[in-house]
C-alpha cells in the first residue's frame, strides 16, 4: 500500500498542480493572455497538434544531435583531462572559464557563421551540455585512489593499463550520472537557440505564437518541452541505473 | 634481495618541502620476513614506495634483486590498510587483476583463464574465502576484503611482498587469524616480505628482523633479530622471550618519539 502511494505520488502531484492551476484561473478570472488555464492549453494542443508534433520532433532531433556530439567530445576531452593530474589542474580553470560564458551570447555568432536553422541549435545544445560530461569523466579518472595506482604500477602496469583496468570503469558512474544532467542542458540550449534564430522547433513555435498573443499555444509548447525533457531524463537515469549498479552498492562515491 | 643504501627522500611538491626519510640504510635478505615499525608519519610508507620504485630517492640508491631500482620494480605484490578492491569486479576477478598485467601471465591470460581461475580459487580457499569468488567485494566484510587483498598481492607469486599496515583496520581476532594465514603462506612459498606495522606483537610474531625507524625525517635506528623458533604458534605471544622483545621495542619507540 505504502509503496503504491510512493509510486503514484509523482502523478498525484502533477494532477494536483493542474487542478489548482485550473481552479486559480477560474476563481480569479485570469485572462488567457496572462495565464491560460490547463483546459485552454489542452484545447490549443488538440487544435494545433500537428505543428506541435512536427516542431517537437525537430527540437528532439537537434537536441539529440547536439547531445551526441557532446558525449563524443565530452568523453574524449574528459579522458584527456583526467589522464594526468597535471593536465587536470592546468585545464580545469580554462574549462570553468569557458563554461561561465552564457551560451545565449554565443548564439548570434553561430547564426552569423552557420545561418538560421538547425545548425546553431545543435551547436548550442552541444556547447551547453558537453561541460558536465568532461568534468565528470575527468573527475572520475583523476580521483583514482593513489594506493590502487601504486599496486598496479608496482606490478609494472603502464598508464594505459591503469586507465583501462581501473580509470575507465571507475569513471563510468560519473559519466552516466553526467548524461542525465547533460541531456536536460542540451534541451535548454536547443530551445534558447530556436527562440533567437530558427524557423523550426518548439522554441520557434513559441516565439511565433507569443508574437500573435496565442498564449495557450505558447504554454502548449512549454508543456511539450517539459514532457520531452522528463522522458529523456528518465531514459538516461534508467541507463545509468542499469550500467553502474555496483556504484550504488559500494561505498564509492558517484557524481552528484 | 633489498638493499637501501644511505637514502634520503624529499617530497618537493609539498610546501615547504618535506624530507620524509634521511640517510637511511636497510638490508633484507632473500626469503626474509622483515618488519618496519616506527612512530606515525616517520616515512614508513615512503620507504615502501622507495623499494618498489614508485618514488625515486633524492640521494642514495635502492636495489632490489641485485639490480638498481630506477622505475617501478614490476615484481612486487602490495597490500595496504584499505583493501582497495575494485567494486565492479567480482572477488575472483579482483584477485586475478595482477595476472592481467604481469608477464608472462598477461599474454597467457585469455587462453588459460580456467587454469588461472582455479589457481585463484585455491588461493582464496587458503585464506578461508572458498566459495566467495563470485561475490562482489561490497558483499564481503572488511576482514574478508582484506584477505582477498592479500590474495591479490600474492596471486602472481611475487618474489617481494610489500605490506603497509594490512591488518590495522581489523579487529583483534581477525587480525591474529590473518597473521597465521600470512605465516603459513610465507612458510610455504618463501617470498621476501617487508611489513610495515604499528603493532609490535604483529612484528614480533611474524618477522625475522624488526627495523625501528626514528621520527621524521625517518631513519632506521635499530635492527632487532627475532630469535624465536619456527614454526611459531599464537601461544608464543605469551612466552617471556616474546614479551621481552615487544617490551624492548616499545621502549625504543617511546625513546625515538621523545627525540
Ligand atoms: N606525496 C607526498 N607529498 C608530500 N609529502 C608527503 C607525501 N607522502 C608523504 N609525505 C610526507 O612524508 C612524511 C612521511 O609520510 P609516510 O606516509 O611515509 O609516513 P608513515 O610512516 O607511513 O606514516 P603512518 O604510520 O601514519 O602511515 C609525512 O610527513 C608526510 O606528510
Ligand atoms: Mg603509512
Coordinates of C-alpha atoms and ligand atoms in Angstrom, one line a residue:
Chain A
X1 CA 0.0 0.0 0.0
X2 CA 2.7 2.4 1.0
X3 CA 4.8 1.5 -2.0
X4 CA 1.9 2.0 -4.2
X5 CA 1.3 5.6 -2.9
X6 CA 5.0 6.2 -3.3
X7 CA 4.8 5.1 -6.9
X8 CA 1.7 7.1 -7.6
X9 CA 2.9 10.2 -5.8
X10 CA 4.5 12.0 -8.8
X11 CA 1.3 11.5 -10.8
X12 CA -0.9 12.7 -8.0
X13 CA 1.2 15.8 -7.5
X14 CA 1.2 16.6 -11.2
X15 CA -2.5 16.2 -11.4
X16 CA -3.0 18.3 -8.3
X17 CA -0.8 21.0 -9.8
X18 CA -3.0 21.2 -12.9
X19 CA -6.2 21.1 -10.8
X20 CA -5.0 24.0 -8.7
X21 CA -3.9 25.9 -11.7
X22 CA -7.3 25.5 -13.4
X23 CA -9.1 26.5 -10.1
X24 CA -7.0 29.6 -9.7
X25 CA -7.6 30.7 -13.3
X26 CA -11.3 30.3 -12.9
X27 CA -11.7 31.7 -9.4
X28 CA -9.8 34.9 -10.2
X29 CA -11.0 35.1 -13.7
X30 CA -7.5 35.4 -15.1
X31 CA -7.4 36.3 -18.8
X32 CA -6.0 33.8 -21.2
X33 CA -3.4 36.4 -22.3
X34 CA -1.9 36.4 -18.8
X35 CA -2.1 32.8 -17.8
X36 CA -4.1 30.3 -19.8
X37 CA -5.9 27.6 -17.9
X38 CA -4.9 24.0 -18.5
X39 CA -8.2 23.4 -20.3
X40 CA -7.4 26.2 -22.7
X41 CA -3.9 24.8 -23.2
X42 CA -5.4 21.4 -23.9
X43 CA -7.7 22.9 -26.5
X44 CA -4.8 24.6 -28.2
X45 CA -2.9 21.3 -28.1
X46 CA -5.8 19.5 -29.8
X47 CA -6.3 22.2 -32.3
X48 CA -2.6 22.6 -33.2
X49 CA -1.5 19.1 -32.7
X50 CA 0.3 18.8 -36.0
X51 CA 2.6 21.8 -35.7
X52 CA 3.4 20.9 -32.1
X53 CA 4.3 17.4 -33.1
X54 CA 6.5 18.3 -36.0
X55 CA 8.2 21.1 -34.2
X56 CA 8.7 18.8 -31.1
X57 CA 10.3 16.4 -33.4
X58 CA 12.7 19.0 -34.8
X59 CA 13.6 20.1 -31.3
X60 CA 14.1 16.5 -30.2
X61 CA 16.5 15.5 -33.0
X62 CA 18.5 18.7 -32.9
X63 CA 18.9 18.2 -29.1
X64 CA 19.9 14.6 -29.6
X65 CA 22.4 15.6 -32.3
X66 CA 24.0 18.2 -30.0
X67 CA 23.9 15.8 -27.1
X68 CA 25.5 13.1 -29.2
X69 CA 28.3 15.4 -30.2
X70 CA 28.7 16.4 -26.5
X71 CA 29.0 12.8 -25.5
X72 CA 31.7 12.1 -28.0
X73 CA 33.7 15.2 -27.4
X74 CA 33.0 15.2 -23.7
X75 CA 34.3 11.6 -23.3
X76 CA 37.3 12.3 -25.4
X77 CA 38.2 15.6 -23.6
X78 CA 37.3 14.1 -20.2
X79 CA 39.8 11.3 -20.8
X80 CA 42.5 13.7 -21.9
X81 CA 42.0 16.0 -19.0
X82 CA 41.7 13.1 -16.5
X83 CA 44.7 11.3 -17.9
X84 CA 47.2 13.1 -15.7
X85 CA 46.8 15.3 -12.6
X86 CA 48.9 18.0 -14.3
X87 CA 46.6 18.3 -17.3
X88 CA 43.7 18.2 -14.9
X89 CA 45.0 21.0 -12.8
X90 CA 46.1 23.0 -15.9
X91 CA 42.9 22.7 -18.0
X92 CA 40.3 22.9 -15.2
X93 CA 40.3 26.7 -14.8
X94 CA 40.2 27.1 -18.6
X95 CA 37.1 25.0 -18.8
X96 CA 35.5 26.7 -15.8
X97 CA 36.1 30.0 -17.7
X98 CA 34.6 28.6 -20.8
X99 CA 31.6 27.2 -19.0
X100 CA 30.8 30.5 -17.4
X101 CA 30.2 32.2 -20.7
X102 CA 26.5 32.5 -21.1
X103 CA 25.7 30.4 -24.2
X104 CA 22.9 32.8 -25.2
X105 CA 25.6 35.2 -26.1
X106 CA 27.2 32.7 -28.5
X107 CA 24.0 32.1 -30.5
X108 CA 24.2 35.3 -32.6
X109 CA 27.8 34.4 -33.5
X110 CA 26.7 30.9 -34.5
X111 CA 23.9 32.4 -36.6
X112 CA 26.4 34.6 -38.5
X113 CA 28.6 31.6 -39.1
X114 CA 26.0 29.0 -40.0
X115 CA 22.9 30.9 -40.8
X116 CA 19.4 30.5 -39.3
X117 CA 18.3 26.9 -38.9
X118 CA 19.1 23.7 -37.1
X119 CA 22.9 24.0 -37.1
X120 CA 23.1 26.8 -34.5
X121 CA 20.6 24.9 -32.3
X122 CA 22.7 21.7 -32.5
X123 CA 25.8 23.6 -31.7
X124 CA 24.3 25.5 -28.8
X125 CA 23.0 22.2 -27.3
X126 CA 26.4 20.8 -27.8
X127 CA 28.3 23.7 -26.2
X128 CA 26.0 23.9 -23.2
X129 CA 25.9 20.1 -22.5
X130 CA 29.4 18.9 -23.0
X131 CA 30.9 20.6 -20.0
X132 CA 29.3 18.4 -17.3
X133 CA 30.4 15.3 -19.2
X134 CA 34.0 16.5 -19.4
X135 CA 34.1 17.4 -15.7
X136 CA 32.6 14.2 -14.5
X137 CA 34.7 11.9 -16.7
X138 CA 37.9 13.8 -15.7
X139 CA 37.0 13.8 -12.1
X140 CA 36.2 10.1 -12.2
X141 CA 39.7 9.4 -13.6
X142 CA 41.7 11.9 -11.6
X143 CA 40.3 10.9 -8.2
X144 CA 41.5 7.4 -8.5
X145 CA 42.8 6.0 -5.2
X146 CA 46.6 6.6 -5.3
X147 CA 47.2 3.3 -3.4
X148 CA 45.4 1.4 -6.1
X149 CA 47.6 3.1 -8.7
X150 CA 50.6 2.1 -6.6
X151 CA 49.5 -1.5 -6.5
X152 CA 49.3 -1.6 -10.3
X153 CA 52.4 0.4 -11.0
X154 CA 54.4 -1.9 -8.7
X155 CA 53.3 -4.7 -11.0
X156 CA 54.7 -2.9 -14.0
X157 CA 51.4 -1.6 -15.3
X158 CA 51.6 1.2 -17.9
X159 CA 49.4 4.2 -17.8
X160 CA 47.2 2.7 -20.4
X161 CA 46.7 -0.5 -18.4
X162 CA 45.8 1.6 -15.4
X163 CA 43.3 3.6 -17.4
X164 CA 41.7 0.5 -19.0
X165 CA 41.6 -1.6 -15.8
X166 CA 40.7 1.0 -13.3
X167 CA 40.2 4.5 -14.5
X168 CA 37.6 4.0 -17.2
X169 CA 35.4 1.5 -15.3
X170 CA 35.7 3.8 -12.3
X171 CA 34.7 6.8 -14.2
X172 CA 31.6 5.1 -15.6
X173 CA 29.2 6.1 -12.8
X174 CA 30.4 9.7 -13.1
X175 CA 29.9 9.5 -16.9
X176 CA 26.4 8.1 -16.8
X177 CA 25.5 10.4 -14.0
X178 CA 26.5 13.3 -16.1
X179 CA 24.4 12.2 -19.0
X180 CA 21.1 13.0 -17.4
X181 CA 22.3 16.4 -16.4
X182 CA 23.7 17.0 -19.9
X183 CA 20.5 16.0 -21.8
X184 CA 18.4 18.5 -19.8
X185 CA 21.0 21.2 -20.5
X186 CA 21.0 20.2 -24.2
X187 CA 17.3 20.9 -24.3
X188 CA 17.8 24.3 -22.8
X189 CA 20.5 25.0 -25.4
X190 CA 18.3 24.0 -28.4
X191 CA 15.3 25.9 -27.2
X192 CA 17.3 29.1 -26.5
X193 CA 18.8 29.0 -29.9
X194 CA 15.4 28.3 -31.5
X195 CA 13.8 31.2 -29.8
X196 CA 16.5 33.5 -31.1
X197 CA 17.1 32.3 -34.6
X198 CA 15.3 29.4 -36.2
X199 CA 12.5 28.6 -38.5
X200 CA 11.6 25.3 -36.9
X201 CA 11.3 23.8 -33.5
X202 CA 9.3 24.3 -30.3
X203 CA 11.3 27.4 -29.4
X204 CA 10.4 28.9 -32.7
X205 CA 6.8 27.9 -32.4
X206 CA 6.6 29.5 -29.0
X207 CA 8.1 32.8 -30.2
X208 CA 5.7 32.8 -33.2
X209 CA 2.7 32.1 -31.0
X210 CA 3.8 34.7 -28.5
X211 CA 4.1 37.4 -31.1
X212 CA 0.5 36.8 -32.0
X213 CA -0.7 36.6 -28.4
X214 CA -1.7 33.0 -28.7
X215 CA -0.8 32.3 -25.1
X216 CA -2.5 28.8 -24.9
X217 CA -0.2 27.7 -27.8
X218 CA 2.9 29.1 -26.0
X219 CA 2.0 27.1 -23.0
X220 CA 1.3 24.1 -25.0
X221 CA 4.8 24.4 -26.4
X222 CA 6.1 24.7 -22.9
X223 CA 4.3 21.5 -21.8
X224 CA 5.6 19.7 -24.9
X225 CA 9.1 20.7 -23.8
X226 CA 8.6 19.6 -20.3
X227 CA 7.4 16.2 -21.4
X228 CA 10.3 15.7 -23.8
X229 CA 12.7 16.7 -21.0
X230 CA 11.2 14.4 -18.5
X231 CA 11.2 11.5 -20.9
X232 CA 14.8 12.0 -21.9
X233 CA 15.9 12.4 -18.3
X234 CA 14.1 9.2 -17.3
X235 CA 15.7 7.3 -20.2
X236 CA 19.2 8.3 -19.1
X237 CA 18.5 7.8 -15.4
X238 CA 17.4 4.3 -16.3
X239 CA 20.5 3.7 -18.4
X240 CA 22.6 5.0 -15.5
X241 CA 21.0 2.6 -13.1
X242 CA 21.5 -0.3 -15.4
X243 CA 25.1 0.3 -16.3
X244 CA 26.5 1.2 -12.9
X245 CA 24.6 -0.9 -10.4
X246 CA 27.8 -1.6 -8.4
X247 CA 28.3 2.0 -7.7
X248 CA 25.1 2.3 -5.7
X249 CA 26.0 -0.7 -3.7
X250 CA 29.6 0.0 -2.9
X251 CA 30.9 2.8 -0.7
X252 CA 32.5 4.5 -3.6
X253 CA 31.1 8.0 -4.2
X254 CA 29.5 8.8 -7.5
X255 CA 29.0 12.1 -9.2
X256 CA 26.4 14.4 -7.7
Chain B
X1 CA 67.2 -9.1 -2.0
X2 CA 66.5 -5.5 -1.0
X3 CA 69.4 -3.1 -0.2
X4 CA 68.6 0.5 0.7
X5 CA 71.9 2.4 0.9
X6 CA 72.0 5.8 2.6
X7 CA 68.8 7.0 1.0
X8 CA 67.3 10.4 1.5
X9 CA 63.9 11.4 0.1
X10 CA 62.5 14.9 0.0
X11 CA 58.9 15.5 -1.3
X12 CA 59.5 18.6 -3.3
X13 CA 55.9 19.1 -4.4
X14 CA 54.9 20.0 -0.8
X15 CA 55.4 23.5 0.5
X16 CA 57.6 23.5 2.4
X17 CA 59.4 20.5 1.0
X18 CA 59.2 17.6 3.4
X19 CA 62.1 15.3 4.0
X20 CA 60.4 12.0 4.7
X21 CA 63.5 9.8 5.1
X22 CA 67.1 10.9 5.6
X23 CA 70.3 8.9 5.3
X24 CA 68.7 5.5 6.0
X25 CA 70.0 2.1 5.2
X26 CA 68.4 -1.3 5.3
X27 CA 69.1 -4.7 4.0
X28 CA 66.6 -7.5 3.6
X29 CA 67.8 -11.0 2.6
X30 CA 66.2 -13.4 0.1
X31 CA 63.2 -15.0 1.7
X32 CA 63.5 -12.9 4.8
X33 CA 60.5 -11.6 6.7
X34 CA 61.3 -8.1 7.7
X35 CA 59.1 -5.7 9.7
X36 CA 59.4 -2.0 9.9
X37 CA 58.0 -0.2 12.9
X38 CA 58.1 3.5 13.9
X39 CA 56.1 6.4 15.0
X40 CA 53.3 7.8 12.8
X41 CA 54.4 9.9 9.9
X42 CA 58.1 8.8 10.1
X43 CA 58.2 7.7 6.5
X44 CA 57.4 4.0 6.6
X45 CA 55.0 4.2 3.7
X46 CA 57.6 6.3 1.9
X47 CA 60.2 3.5 2.4
X48 CA 57.8 1.1 0.8
X49 CA 57.4 3.4 -2.2
X50 CA 61.1 3.7 -2.5
X51 CA 61.7 0.0 -2.5
X52 CA 59.0 -0.6 -5.2
X53 CA 60.4 2.2 -7.3
X54 CA 57.3 4.3 -7.1
X55 CA 59.4 7.3 -6.0
X56 CA 63.0 7.9 -6.8
X57 CA 65.4 8.6 -3.9
X58 CA 66.7 12.2 -3.8
X59 CA 70.0 10.8 -2.6
X60 CA 71.4 7.3 -2.3
X61 CA 70.5 4.1 -4.0
X62 CA 67.9 1.3 -3.7
X63 CA 68.5 -2.0 -5.3
X64 CA 66.2 -5.0 -5.5
X65 CA 67.2 -8.5 -6.6
X66 CA 70.7 -7.3 -7.5
X67 CA 69.5 -4.5 -9.8
X68 CA 69.4 -0.8 -9.2
X69 CA 65.9 0.5 -8.9
X70 CA 65.2 3.2 -11.4
X71 CA 61.4 2.7 -12.1
X72 CA 58.6 0.6 -10.7
X73 CA 60.1 -2.8 -9.9
X74 CA 57.4 -4.9 -11.7
X75 CA 57.8 -7.9 -9.3
X76 CA 56.3 -6.7 -6.1
X77 CA 52.9 -7.5 -4.7
X78 CA 51.4 -4.9 -2.5
X79 CA 48.7 -4.6 0.1
X80 CA 47.5 -1.7 2.1
X81 CA 45.4 -0.8 5.1
X82 CA 42.5 -0.4 2.8
X83 CA 41.7 -3.4 0.7
X84 CA 41.2 -1.3 -2.4
X85 CA 39.1 -3.8 -4.1
X86 CA 37.5 -2.8 -7.4
X87 CA 33.8 -2.7 -6.7
X88 CA 32.8 -3.5 -10.3
X89 CA 34.8 -6.8 -10.3
X90 CA 33.9 -9.9 -8.5
X91 CA 36.3 -11.0 -5.8
X92 CA 38.0 -13.6 -8.0
X93 CA 38.4 -11.1 -10.8
X94 CA 39.9 -8.7 -8.3
X95 CA 42.3 -11.4 -7.2
X96 CA 43.3 -12.1 -10.8
X97 CA 44.0 -8.5 -11.6
X98 CA 47.8 -8.8 -11.3
X99 CA 47.7 -11.7 -13.8
X100 CA 46.3 -9.4 -16.4
X101 CA 49.3 -7.1 -16.0
X102 CA 52.4 -9.1 -15.1
X103 CA 54.2 -11.1 -17.8
X104 CA 54.2 -14.0 -18.6
X105 CA 50.7 -14.4 -17.3
X106 CA 49.5 -11.3 -19.2
X107 CA 49.9 -12.8 -22.6
X108 CA 48.7 -16.3 -21.5
X109 CA 45.7 -14.9 -19.5
X110 CA 42.9 -15.2 -22.1
X111 CA 43.9 -18.7 -23.3
X112 CA 44.5 -20.2 -19.8
X113 CA 41.7 -18.4 -18.0
X114 CA 40.3 -21.5 -16.5
X115 CA 43.6 -22.6 -15.2
X116 CA 44.2 -19.2 -13.6
X117 CA 40.8 -19.2 -12.1
X118 CA 41.4 -22.5 -10.4
X119 CA 44.6 -21.1 -9.0
X120 CA 42.9 -18.0 -7.7
X121 CA 40.2 -20.1 -6.2
X122 CA 42.8 -22.3 -4.5
X123 CA 44.5 -19.3 -3.0
X124 CA 41.1 -17.9 -1.8
X125 CA 40.5 -21.2 -0.1
X126 CA 43.8 -21.0 1.8
X127 CA 42.6 -17.7 3.4
X128 CA 39.2 -19.1 4.2
X129 CA 37.3 -17.5 1.3
X130 CA 36.4 -20.7 -0.5
X131 CA 33.1 -20.1 -2.4
X132 CA 33.2 -16.3 -2.2
X133 CA 34.9 -15.8 -5.5
X134 CA 31.8 -14.8 -7.4
X135 CA 30.6 -12.3 -4.8
X136 CA 31.3 -8.7 -5.2
X137 CA 33.7 -7.0 -2.7
X138 CA 31.0 -4.9 -1.2
X139 CA 29.2 -8.1 -0.2
X140 CA 32.2 -9.1 2.0
X141 CA 33.1 -7.9 5.5
X142 CA 36.2 -5.7 6.0
X143 CA 38.2 -8.7 7.2
X144 CA 37.2 -10.8 4.2
X145 CA 38.1 -8.0 1.8
X146 CA 41.5 -7.7 3.4
X147 CA 42.0 -11.5 2.9
X148 CA 41.1 -11.0 -0.7
X149 CA 43.5 -8.1 -1.0
X150 CA 46.2 -10.4 0.4
X151 CA 45.4 -12.9 -2.2
X152 CA 45.6 -10.3 -4.9
X153 CA 49.1 -9.3 -3.7
X154 CA 50.2 -13.0 -3.9
X155 CA 48.4 -14.4 -6.9
X156 CA 51.3 -13.8 -9.3
X157 CA 53.8 -15.3 -6.8
X158 CA 55.8 -12.2 -6.4
X159 CA 59.4 -12.5 -5.2
X160 CA 58.8 -9.5 -3.0
X161 CA 55.7 -8.8 -0.9
X162 CA 55.2 -5.3 0.4
X163 CA 52.6 -4.9 3.2
X164 CA 51.7 -1.5 4.5
X165 CA 49.7 -1.9 7.7
X166 CA 47.5 -4.5 6.1
X167 CA 45.8 -5.6 9.3
X168 CA 45.5 -2.3 11.0
X169 CA 41.8 -1.8 10.3
X170 CA 40.8 -5.2 11.6
X171 CA 39.5 -6.4 14.9
X172 CA 42.0 -8.3 17.2
X173 CA 40.7 -11.8 16.4
X174 CA 40.6 -11.4 12.7
X175 CA 44.0 -9.8 12.8
X176 CA 45.5 -12.8 14.7
X177 CA 43.8 -15.2 12.3
X178 CA 45.3 -13.4 9.3
X179 CA 48.8 -13.4 11.0
X180 CA 48.5 -17.2 10.8
X181 CA 47.3 -17.1 7.2
X182 CA 50.3 -14.9 6.2
X183 CA 52.7 -17.0 8.3
X184 CA 51.5 -20.2 6.5
X185 CA 51.6 -18.7 3.1
X186 CA 55.1 -17.4 3.7
X187 CA 56.3 -20.7 5.1
X188 CA 55.0 -22.4 2.0
X189 CA 56.1 -20.0 -0.7
X190 CA 59.1 -18.3 0.9
X191 CA 58.9 -15.0 -0.7
X192 CA 60.6 -11.9 0.8
X193 CA 58.3 -9.7 2.9
X194 CA 58.6 -6.2 4.1
X195 CA 55.8 -5.5 6.5
X196 CA 55.0 -2.0 7.9
X197 CA 53.1 -2.1 11.1
X198 CA 52.2 -0.3 14.3
X199 CA 51.5 -3.4 16.1
X200 CA 54.7 -4.6 17.9
X201 CA 53.2 -8.0 18.6
X202 CA 52.5 -8.5 15.0
X203 CA 56.0 -7.6 14.1
X204 CA 57.5 -9.9 16.7
X205 CA 55.2 -12.8 15.8
X206 CA 55.7 -12.7 12.1
X207 CA 59.2 -11.3 11.4
X208 CA 62.7 -12.5 11.3
X209 CA 64.0 -9.0 11.7
X210 CA 62.4 -5.8 13.0
X211 CA 63.6 -2.4 12.0
X212 CA 62.8 0.5 14.1
X213 CA 62.5 3.9 12.5
X214 CA 63.1 7.3 14.1
X215 CA 60.6 10.2 14.0
X216 CA 60.6 12.2 10.7
X217 CA 62.9 12.5 8.9
X218 CA 62.9 8.8 9.3
X219 CA 66.0 6.6 9.6
X220 CA 66.4 3.0 10.7
X221 CA 67.8 3.4 14.2
X222 CA 67.7 -0.2 15.4
X223 CA 67.6 -3.6 13.8
X224 CA 66.4 -6.4 16.0
X225 CA 66.7 -10.1 15.1
X226 CA 63.8 -12.2 16.4
X227 CA 65.3 -15.4 17.5
X228 CA 62.1 -17.3 18.2
X229 CA 61.9 -20.8 16.8
X230 CA 59.7 -21.5 13.7
X231 CA 57.0 -22.5 13.1
X232 CA 55.5 -20.1 15.6
X233 CA 52.2 -20.6 17.2
X234 CA 49.9 -17.9 18.6
X235 CA 50.7 -19.1 22.1
X236 CA 54.2 -17.8 21.6
X237 CA 52.8 -14.3 22.3
X238 CA 52.6 -15.2 26.0
X239 CA 56.1 -16.5 26.4
X240 CA 58.6 -14.4 28.2
X241 CA 61.1 -14.3 25.3
X242 CA 58.3 -12.8 23.1
X243 CA 57.1 -10.3 25.6
X244 CA 60.7 -9.2 26.2
X245 CA 61.1 -8.4 22.5
X246 CA 57.9 -6.4 22.5
X247 CA 58.9 -4.6 25.6
X248 CA 62.2 -3.7 24.3
X249 CA 60.8 -2.4 21.0
X250 CA 58.2 -0.4 22.9
X251 CA 60.9 1.3 24.9
X252 CA 62.8 2.1 21.8
X253 CA 59.8 3.6 20.0
X254 CA 59.0 5.7 23.1
X255 CA 62.5 6.9 23.0
X256 CA 62.5 8.0 19.4
X257 CA 59.2 9.7 19.8
X258 CA 60.7 11.8 22.6
X259 CA 63.6 12.8 20.5
Ligands
LIG1 N1 53.0 12.6 -1.8 C1 53.5 13.3 -0.7 N2 53.8 14.6 -0.9 C2 54.3 15.3 0.1 N3 54.6 14.9 1.3 C3 54.3 13.6 1.6 C4 53.8 12.7 0.6 N4 53.7 11.5 1.1 C5 54.1 11.6 2.4 N5 54.5 12.8 2.7 C6 55.1 13.2 4.0 O1 56.1 12.4 4.3 C7 56.1 12.1 5.6 C8 56.2 10.6 5.8 O2 55.0 10.0 5.3 P1 54.7 8.5 5.3 O3 53.4 8.3 4.6 O4 55.8 7.8 4.7 O5 54.6 8.2 6.8 P2 54.2 6.8 7.6 O6 55.4 6.4 8.4 O7 53.8 5.8 6.6 O8 53.0 7.3 8.5 P3 51.8 6.4 9.1 O9 52.4 5.5 10.1 O10 50.9 7.4 9.7 O11 51.2 5.7 7.9 C9 54.9 12.7 6.2 O12 55.3 13.8 7.0 C10 54.0 13.1 5.1 O13 53.4 14.3 5.3
LIG2 MG1 51.8 4.9 6.2

